PDB file of C-alpha atoms in Angstrom:
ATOM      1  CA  UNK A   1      19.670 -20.968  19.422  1.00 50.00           C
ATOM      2  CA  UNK A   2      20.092 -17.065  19.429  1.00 50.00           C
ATOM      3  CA  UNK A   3      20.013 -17.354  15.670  1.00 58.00           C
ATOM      4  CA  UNK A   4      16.800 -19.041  15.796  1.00 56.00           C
ATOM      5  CA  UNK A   5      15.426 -16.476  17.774  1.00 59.00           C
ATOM      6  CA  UNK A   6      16.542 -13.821  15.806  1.00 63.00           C
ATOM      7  CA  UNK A   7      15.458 -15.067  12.567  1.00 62.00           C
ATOM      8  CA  UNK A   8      11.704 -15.537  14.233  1.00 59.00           C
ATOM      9  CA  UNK A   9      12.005 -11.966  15.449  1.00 62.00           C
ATOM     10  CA  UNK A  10      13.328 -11.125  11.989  1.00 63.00           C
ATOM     11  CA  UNK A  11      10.487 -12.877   9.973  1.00 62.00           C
ATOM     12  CA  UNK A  12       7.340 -11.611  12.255  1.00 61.00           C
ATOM     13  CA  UNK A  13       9.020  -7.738  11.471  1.00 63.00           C
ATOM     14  CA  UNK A  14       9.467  -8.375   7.619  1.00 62.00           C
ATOM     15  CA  UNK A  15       6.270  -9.723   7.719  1.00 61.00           C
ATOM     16  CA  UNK A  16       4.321  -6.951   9.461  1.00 59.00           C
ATOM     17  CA  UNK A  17       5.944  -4.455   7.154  1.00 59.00           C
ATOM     18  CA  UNK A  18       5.372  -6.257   4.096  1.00 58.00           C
ATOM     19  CA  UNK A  19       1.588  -6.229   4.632  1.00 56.00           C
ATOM     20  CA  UNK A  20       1.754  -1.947   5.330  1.00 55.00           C
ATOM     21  CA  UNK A  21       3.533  -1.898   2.302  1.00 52.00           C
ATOM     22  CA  UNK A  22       1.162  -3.618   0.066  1.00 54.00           C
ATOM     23  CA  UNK A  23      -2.140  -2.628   1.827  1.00 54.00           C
ATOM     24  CA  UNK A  24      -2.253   0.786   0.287  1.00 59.00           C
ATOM     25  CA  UNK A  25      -4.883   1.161  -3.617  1.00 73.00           C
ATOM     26  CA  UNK A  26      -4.641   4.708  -3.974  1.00 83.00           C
ATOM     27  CA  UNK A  27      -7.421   6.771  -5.119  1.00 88.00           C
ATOM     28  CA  UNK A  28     -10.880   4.677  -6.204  1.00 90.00           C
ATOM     29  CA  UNK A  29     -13.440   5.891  -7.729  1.00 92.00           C
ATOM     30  CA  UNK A  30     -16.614   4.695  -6.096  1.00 93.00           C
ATOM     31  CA  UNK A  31     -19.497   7.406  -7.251  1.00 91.00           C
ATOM     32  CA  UNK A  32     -19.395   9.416 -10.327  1.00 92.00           C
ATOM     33  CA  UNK A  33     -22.727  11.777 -11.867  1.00 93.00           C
ATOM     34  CA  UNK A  34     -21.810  14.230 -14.339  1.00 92.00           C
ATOM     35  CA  UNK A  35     -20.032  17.442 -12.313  1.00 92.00           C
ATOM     36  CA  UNK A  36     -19.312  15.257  -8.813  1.00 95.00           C
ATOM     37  CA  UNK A  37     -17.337  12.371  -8.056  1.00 94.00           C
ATOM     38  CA  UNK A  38     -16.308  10.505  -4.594  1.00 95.00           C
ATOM     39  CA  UNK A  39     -13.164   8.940  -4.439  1.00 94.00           C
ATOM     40  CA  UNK A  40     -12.176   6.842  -1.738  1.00 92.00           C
ATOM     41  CA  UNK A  41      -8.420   5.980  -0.052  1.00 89.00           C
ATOM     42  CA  UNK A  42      -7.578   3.660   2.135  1.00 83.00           C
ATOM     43  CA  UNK A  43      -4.661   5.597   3.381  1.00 83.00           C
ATOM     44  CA  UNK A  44      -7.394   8.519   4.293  1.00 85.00           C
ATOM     45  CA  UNK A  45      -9.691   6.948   6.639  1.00 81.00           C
ATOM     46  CA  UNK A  46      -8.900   7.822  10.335  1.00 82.00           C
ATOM     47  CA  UNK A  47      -6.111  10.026   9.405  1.00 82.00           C
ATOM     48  CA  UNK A  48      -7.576  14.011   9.449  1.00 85.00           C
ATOM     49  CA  UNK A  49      -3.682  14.920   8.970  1.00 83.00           C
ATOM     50  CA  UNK A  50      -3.602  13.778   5.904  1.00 83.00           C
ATOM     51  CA  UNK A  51      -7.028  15.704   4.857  1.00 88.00           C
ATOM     52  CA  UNK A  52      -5.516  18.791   6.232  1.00 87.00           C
ATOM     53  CA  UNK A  53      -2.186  18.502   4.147  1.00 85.00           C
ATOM     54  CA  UNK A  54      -4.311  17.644   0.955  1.00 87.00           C
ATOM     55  CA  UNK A  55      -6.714  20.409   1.964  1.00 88.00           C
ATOM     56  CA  UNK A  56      -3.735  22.836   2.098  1.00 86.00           C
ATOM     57  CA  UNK A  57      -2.153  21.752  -1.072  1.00 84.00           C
ATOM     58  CA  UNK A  58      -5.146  21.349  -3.097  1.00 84.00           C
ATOM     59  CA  UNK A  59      -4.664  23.807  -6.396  1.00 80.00           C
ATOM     60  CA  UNK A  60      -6.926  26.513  -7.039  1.00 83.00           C
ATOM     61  CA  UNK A  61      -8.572  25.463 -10.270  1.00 82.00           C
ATOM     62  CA  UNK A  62     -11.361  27.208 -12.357  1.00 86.00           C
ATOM     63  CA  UNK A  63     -14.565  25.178 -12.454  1.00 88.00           C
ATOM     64  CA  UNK A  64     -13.480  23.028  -9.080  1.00 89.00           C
ATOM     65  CA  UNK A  65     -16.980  24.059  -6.741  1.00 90.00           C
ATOM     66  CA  UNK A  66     -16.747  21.972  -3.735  1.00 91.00           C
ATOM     67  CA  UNK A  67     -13.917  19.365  -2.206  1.00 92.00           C
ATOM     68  CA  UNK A  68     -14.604  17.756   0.977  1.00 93.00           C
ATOM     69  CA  UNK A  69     -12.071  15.478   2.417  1.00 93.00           C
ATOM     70  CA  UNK A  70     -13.845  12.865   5.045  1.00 93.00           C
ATOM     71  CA  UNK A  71     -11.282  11.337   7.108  1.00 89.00           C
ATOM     72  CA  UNK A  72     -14.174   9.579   9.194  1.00 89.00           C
ATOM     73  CA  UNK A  73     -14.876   7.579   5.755  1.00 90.00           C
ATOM     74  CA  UNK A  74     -11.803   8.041   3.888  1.00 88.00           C
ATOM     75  CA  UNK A  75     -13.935   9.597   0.933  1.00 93.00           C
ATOM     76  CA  UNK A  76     -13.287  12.771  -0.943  1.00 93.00           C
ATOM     77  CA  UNK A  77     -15.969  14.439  -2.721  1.00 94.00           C
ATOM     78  CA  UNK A  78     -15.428  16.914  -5.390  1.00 94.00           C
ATOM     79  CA  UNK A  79     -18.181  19.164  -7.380  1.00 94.00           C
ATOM     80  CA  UNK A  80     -17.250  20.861 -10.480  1.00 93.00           C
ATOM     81  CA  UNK A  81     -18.084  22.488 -13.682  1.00 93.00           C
ATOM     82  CA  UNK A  82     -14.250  21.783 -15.882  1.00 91.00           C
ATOM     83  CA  UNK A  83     -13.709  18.466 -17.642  1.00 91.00           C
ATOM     84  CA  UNK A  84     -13.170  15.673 -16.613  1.00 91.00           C
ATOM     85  CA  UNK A  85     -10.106  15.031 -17.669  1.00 92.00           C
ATOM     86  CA  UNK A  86      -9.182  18.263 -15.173  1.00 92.00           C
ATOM     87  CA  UNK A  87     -10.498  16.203 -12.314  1.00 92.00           C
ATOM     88  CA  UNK A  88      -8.041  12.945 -13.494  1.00 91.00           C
ATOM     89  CA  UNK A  89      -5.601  15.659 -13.371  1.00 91.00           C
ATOM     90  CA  UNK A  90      -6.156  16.859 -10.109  1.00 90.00           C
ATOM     91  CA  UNK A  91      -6.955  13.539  -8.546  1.00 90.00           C
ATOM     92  CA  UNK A  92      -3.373  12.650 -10.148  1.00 89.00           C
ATOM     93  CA  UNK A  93      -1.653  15.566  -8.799  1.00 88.00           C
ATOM     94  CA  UNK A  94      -2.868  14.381  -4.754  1.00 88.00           C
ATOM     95  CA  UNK A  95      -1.914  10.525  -5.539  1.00 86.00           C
ATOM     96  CA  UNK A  96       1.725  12.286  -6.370  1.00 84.00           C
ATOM     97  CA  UNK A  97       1.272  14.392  -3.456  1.00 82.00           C
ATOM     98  CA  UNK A  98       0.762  12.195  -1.214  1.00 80.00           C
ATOM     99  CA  UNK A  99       3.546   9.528  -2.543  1.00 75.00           C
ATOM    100  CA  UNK A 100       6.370  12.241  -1.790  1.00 73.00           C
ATOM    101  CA  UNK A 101       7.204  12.531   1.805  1.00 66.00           C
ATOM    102  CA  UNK A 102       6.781  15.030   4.638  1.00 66.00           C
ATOM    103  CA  UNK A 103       9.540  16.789   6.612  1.00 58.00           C
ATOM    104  CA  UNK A 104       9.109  14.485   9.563  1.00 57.00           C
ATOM    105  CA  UNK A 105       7.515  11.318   7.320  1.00 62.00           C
ATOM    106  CA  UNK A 106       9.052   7.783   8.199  1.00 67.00           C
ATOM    107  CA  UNK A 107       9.680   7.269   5.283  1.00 67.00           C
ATOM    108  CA  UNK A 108      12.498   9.385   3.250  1.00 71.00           C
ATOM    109  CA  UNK A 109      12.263   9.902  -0.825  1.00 71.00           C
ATOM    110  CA  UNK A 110      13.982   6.811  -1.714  1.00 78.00           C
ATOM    111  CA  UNK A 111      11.923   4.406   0.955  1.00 77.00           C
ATOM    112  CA  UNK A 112       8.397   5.765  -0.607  1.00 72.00           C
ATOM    113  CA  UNK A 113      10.213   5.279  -3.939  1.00 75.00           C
ATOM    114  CA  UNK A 114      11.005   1.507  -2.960  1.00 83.00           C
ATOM    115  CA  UNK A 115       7.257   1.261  -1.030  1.00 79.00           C
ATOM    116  CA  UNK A 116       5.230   2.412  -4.420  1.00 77.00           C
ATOM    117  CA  UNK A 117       7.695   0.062  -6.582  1.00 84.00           C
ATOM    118  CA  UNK A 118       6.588  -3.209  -4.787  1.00 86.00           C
ATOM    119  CA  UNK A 119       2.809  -1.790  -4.770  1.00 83.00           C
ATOM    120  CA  UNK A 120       3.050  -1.614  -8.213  1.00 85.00           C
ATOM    121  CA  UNK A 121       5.183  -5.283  -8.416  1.00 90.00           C
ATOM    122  CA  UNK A 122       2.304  -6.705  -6.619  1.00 88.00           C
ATOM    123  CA  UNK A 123      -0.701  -4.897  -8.480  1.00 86.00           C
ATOM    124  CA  UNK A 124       1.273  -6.526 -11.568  1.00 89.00           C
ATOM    125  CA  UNK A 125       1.306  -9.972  -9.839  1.00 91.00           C
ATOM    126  CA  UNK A 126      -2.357  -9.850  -8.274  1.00 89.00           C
ATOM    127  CA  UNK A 127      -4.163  -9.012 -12.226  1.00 88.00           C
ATOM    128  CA  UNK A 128      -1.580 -11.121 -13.956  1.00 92.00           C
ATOM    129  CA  UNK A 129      -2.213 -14.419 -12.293  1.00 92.00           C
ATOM    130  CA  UNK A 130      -6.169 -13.840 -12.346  1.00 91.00           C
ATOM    131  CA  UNK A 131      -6.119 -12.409  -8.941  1.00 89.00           C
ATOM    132  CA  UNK A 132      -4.672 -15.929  -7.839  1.00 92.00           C
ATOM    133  CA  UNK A 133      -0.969 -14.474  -6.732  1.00 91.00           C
ATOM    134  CA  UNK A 134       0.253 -11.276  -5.295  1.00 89.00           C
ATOM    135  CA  UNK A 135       3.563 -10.236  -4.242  1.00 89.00           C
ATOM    136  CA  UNK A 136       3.232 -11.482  -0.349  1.00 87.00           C
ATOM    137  CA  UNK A 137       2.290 -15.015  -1.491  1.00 89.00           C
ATOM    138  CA  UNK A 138       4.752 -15.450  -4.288  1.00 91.00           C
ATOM    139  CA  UNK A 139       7.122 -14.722  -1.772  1.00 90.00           C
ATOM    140  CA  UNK A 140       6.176 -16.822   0.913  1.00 86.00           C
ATOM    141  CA  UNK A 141       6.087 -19.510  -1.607  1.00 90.00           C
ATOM    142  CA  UNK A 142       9.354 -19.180  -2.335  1.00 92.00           C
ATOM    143  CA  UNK A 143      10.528 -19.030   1.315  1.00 85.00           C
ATOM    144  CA  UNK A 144       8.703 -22.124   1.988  1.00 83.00           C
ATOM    145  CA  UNK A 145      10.295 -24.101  -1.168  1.00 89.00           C
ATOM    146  CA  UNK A 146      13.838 -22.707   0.060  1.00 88.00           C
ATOM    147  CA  UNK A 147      13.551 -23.362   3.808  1.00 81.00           C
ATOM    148  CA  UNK A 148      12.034 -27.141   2.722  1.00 83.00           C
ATOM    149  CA  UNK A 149      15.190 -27.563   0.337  1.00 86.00           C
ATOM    150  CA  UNK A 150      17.719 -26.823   3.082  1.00 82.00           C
ATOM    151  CA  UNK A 151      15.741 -28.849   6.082  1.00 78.00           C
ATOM    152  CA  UNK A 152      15.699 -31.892   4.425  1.00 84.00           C
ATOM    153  CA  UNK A 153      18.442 -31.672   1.067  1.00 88.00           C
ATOM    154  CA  UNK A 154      20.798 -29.529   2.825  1.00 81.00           C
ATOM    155  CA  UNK A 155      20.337 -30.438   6.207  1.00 76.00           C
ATOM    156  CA  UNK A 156      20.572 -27.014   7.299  1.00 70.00           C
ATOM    157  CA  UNK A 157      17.819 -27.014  10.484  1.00 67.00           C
ATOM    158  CA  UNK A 158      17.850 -23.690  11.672  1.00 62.00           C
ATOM    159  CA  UNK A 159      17.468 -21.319   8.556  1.00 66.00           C
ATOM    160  CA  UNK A 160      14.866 -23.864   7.355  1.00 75.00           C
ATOM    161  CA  UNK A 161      12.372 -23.797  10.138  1.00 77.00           C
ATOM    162  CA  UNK A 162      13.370 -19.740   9.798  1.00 75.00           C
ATOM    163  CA  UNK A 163      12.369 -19.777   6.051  1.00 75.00           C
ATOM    164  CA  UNK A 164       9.052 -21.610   6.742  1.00 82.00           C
ATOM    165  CA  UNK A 165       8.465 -18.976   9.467  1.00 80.00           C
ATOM    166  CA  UNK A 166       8.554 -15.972   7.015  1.00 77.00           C
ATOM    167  CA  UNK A 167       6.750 -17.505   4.950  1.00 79.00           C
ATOM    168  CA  UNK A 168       4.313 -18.161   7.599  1.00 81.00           C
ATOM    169  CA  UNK A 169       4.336 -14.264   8.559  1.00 80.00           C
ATOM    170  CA  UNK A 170       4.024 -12.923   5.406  1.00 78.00           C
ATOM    171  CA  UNK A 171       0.789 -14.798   4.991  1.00 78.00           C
ATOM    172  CA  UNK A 172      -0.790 -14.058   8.449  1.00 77.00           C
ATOM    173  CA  UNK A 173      -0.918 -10.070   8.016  1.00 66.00           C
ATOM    174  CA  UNK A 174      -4.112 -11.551   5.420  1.00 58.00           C
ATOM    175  CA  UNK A 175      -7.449 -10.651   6.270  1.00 50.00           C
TER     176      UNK A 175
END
């Protein structure tokens, strides 16, 4: 019965950080005229810490005018008079900025390594299958199909109803 427990326990957890680790986009590009752009990230809005350490690592670059960062909106906005292939650039160099971790991050380099690997695994998945699949449902899929083949094939009761309880927490972090 402990076991049981456990694996519940177990499955809400793995659940809960499943959906953090997939919820992040990066960068998008919502507003572009020629010399400003807004980008928006999800992992921006609410979070002024995160402003402040782009703000403090953002390059000095000829022909960059203006960049705002709005934590209230999770928007950046960025006026200049370079390329635009500088602005990819720079907008490249604070996705990689913000992918390596702080001094007192949660995660260390090879957990944001593992995090950004299954975003990507389940950006793959999500325009592969038509935006039918993603990562969190092919999963849960599979945890259902294993827990039902060891309740009733393998009579194995307690890691079945477990399996089918994963499955059922990956799939409730959904909005």
């Amino acid at each position: 019965m402990m076991n049981y427990f456990t694996g519940l326990a177990l499955g809400v957890s793995a659940g809960r950080q499943l959906h953090g680790l997939l919820g992040a986009k990066g960068f998008q590009l919502i507003h572009a005229v020629p010399g400003r752009r807004r980008y928006q990230h999800d992992t921006l809005l609410h979070n002024p810490e995160l402003a402040l350490r782009w703000e403090r690592q953002l390059p000095k670059m000829p022909g960059l005018s203006k960049v705002r960062f709005t934590p209230e909106t999770g928007t950046v906005l960025i006026e200049y008079t370079c390329s635009d292939h500088h602005i990819d650039i720079l907008v490249d160099y604070l996705e990689q900025i913000h992918k390596i971790p702080e001094a007192h991050s949660r995660y260390g380099k090879v957990g944001t390594d593992i995090r950004n690997c299954f975003r990507r695994l389940n950006r793959e998945i999500f325009a592969n299958t038509n935006r039918t699949l993603d990562l969190r449902t092919v999963l849960a899929l599979s945890f259902v199909l294993w827990g039902r083949t060891k309740m009733w094939s393998m009579g194995h009761r307690p890691t079945g109803p477990q399996m089918i309880w994963w499955a059922y927490s990956l799939l409730k972090g959904r909005s």
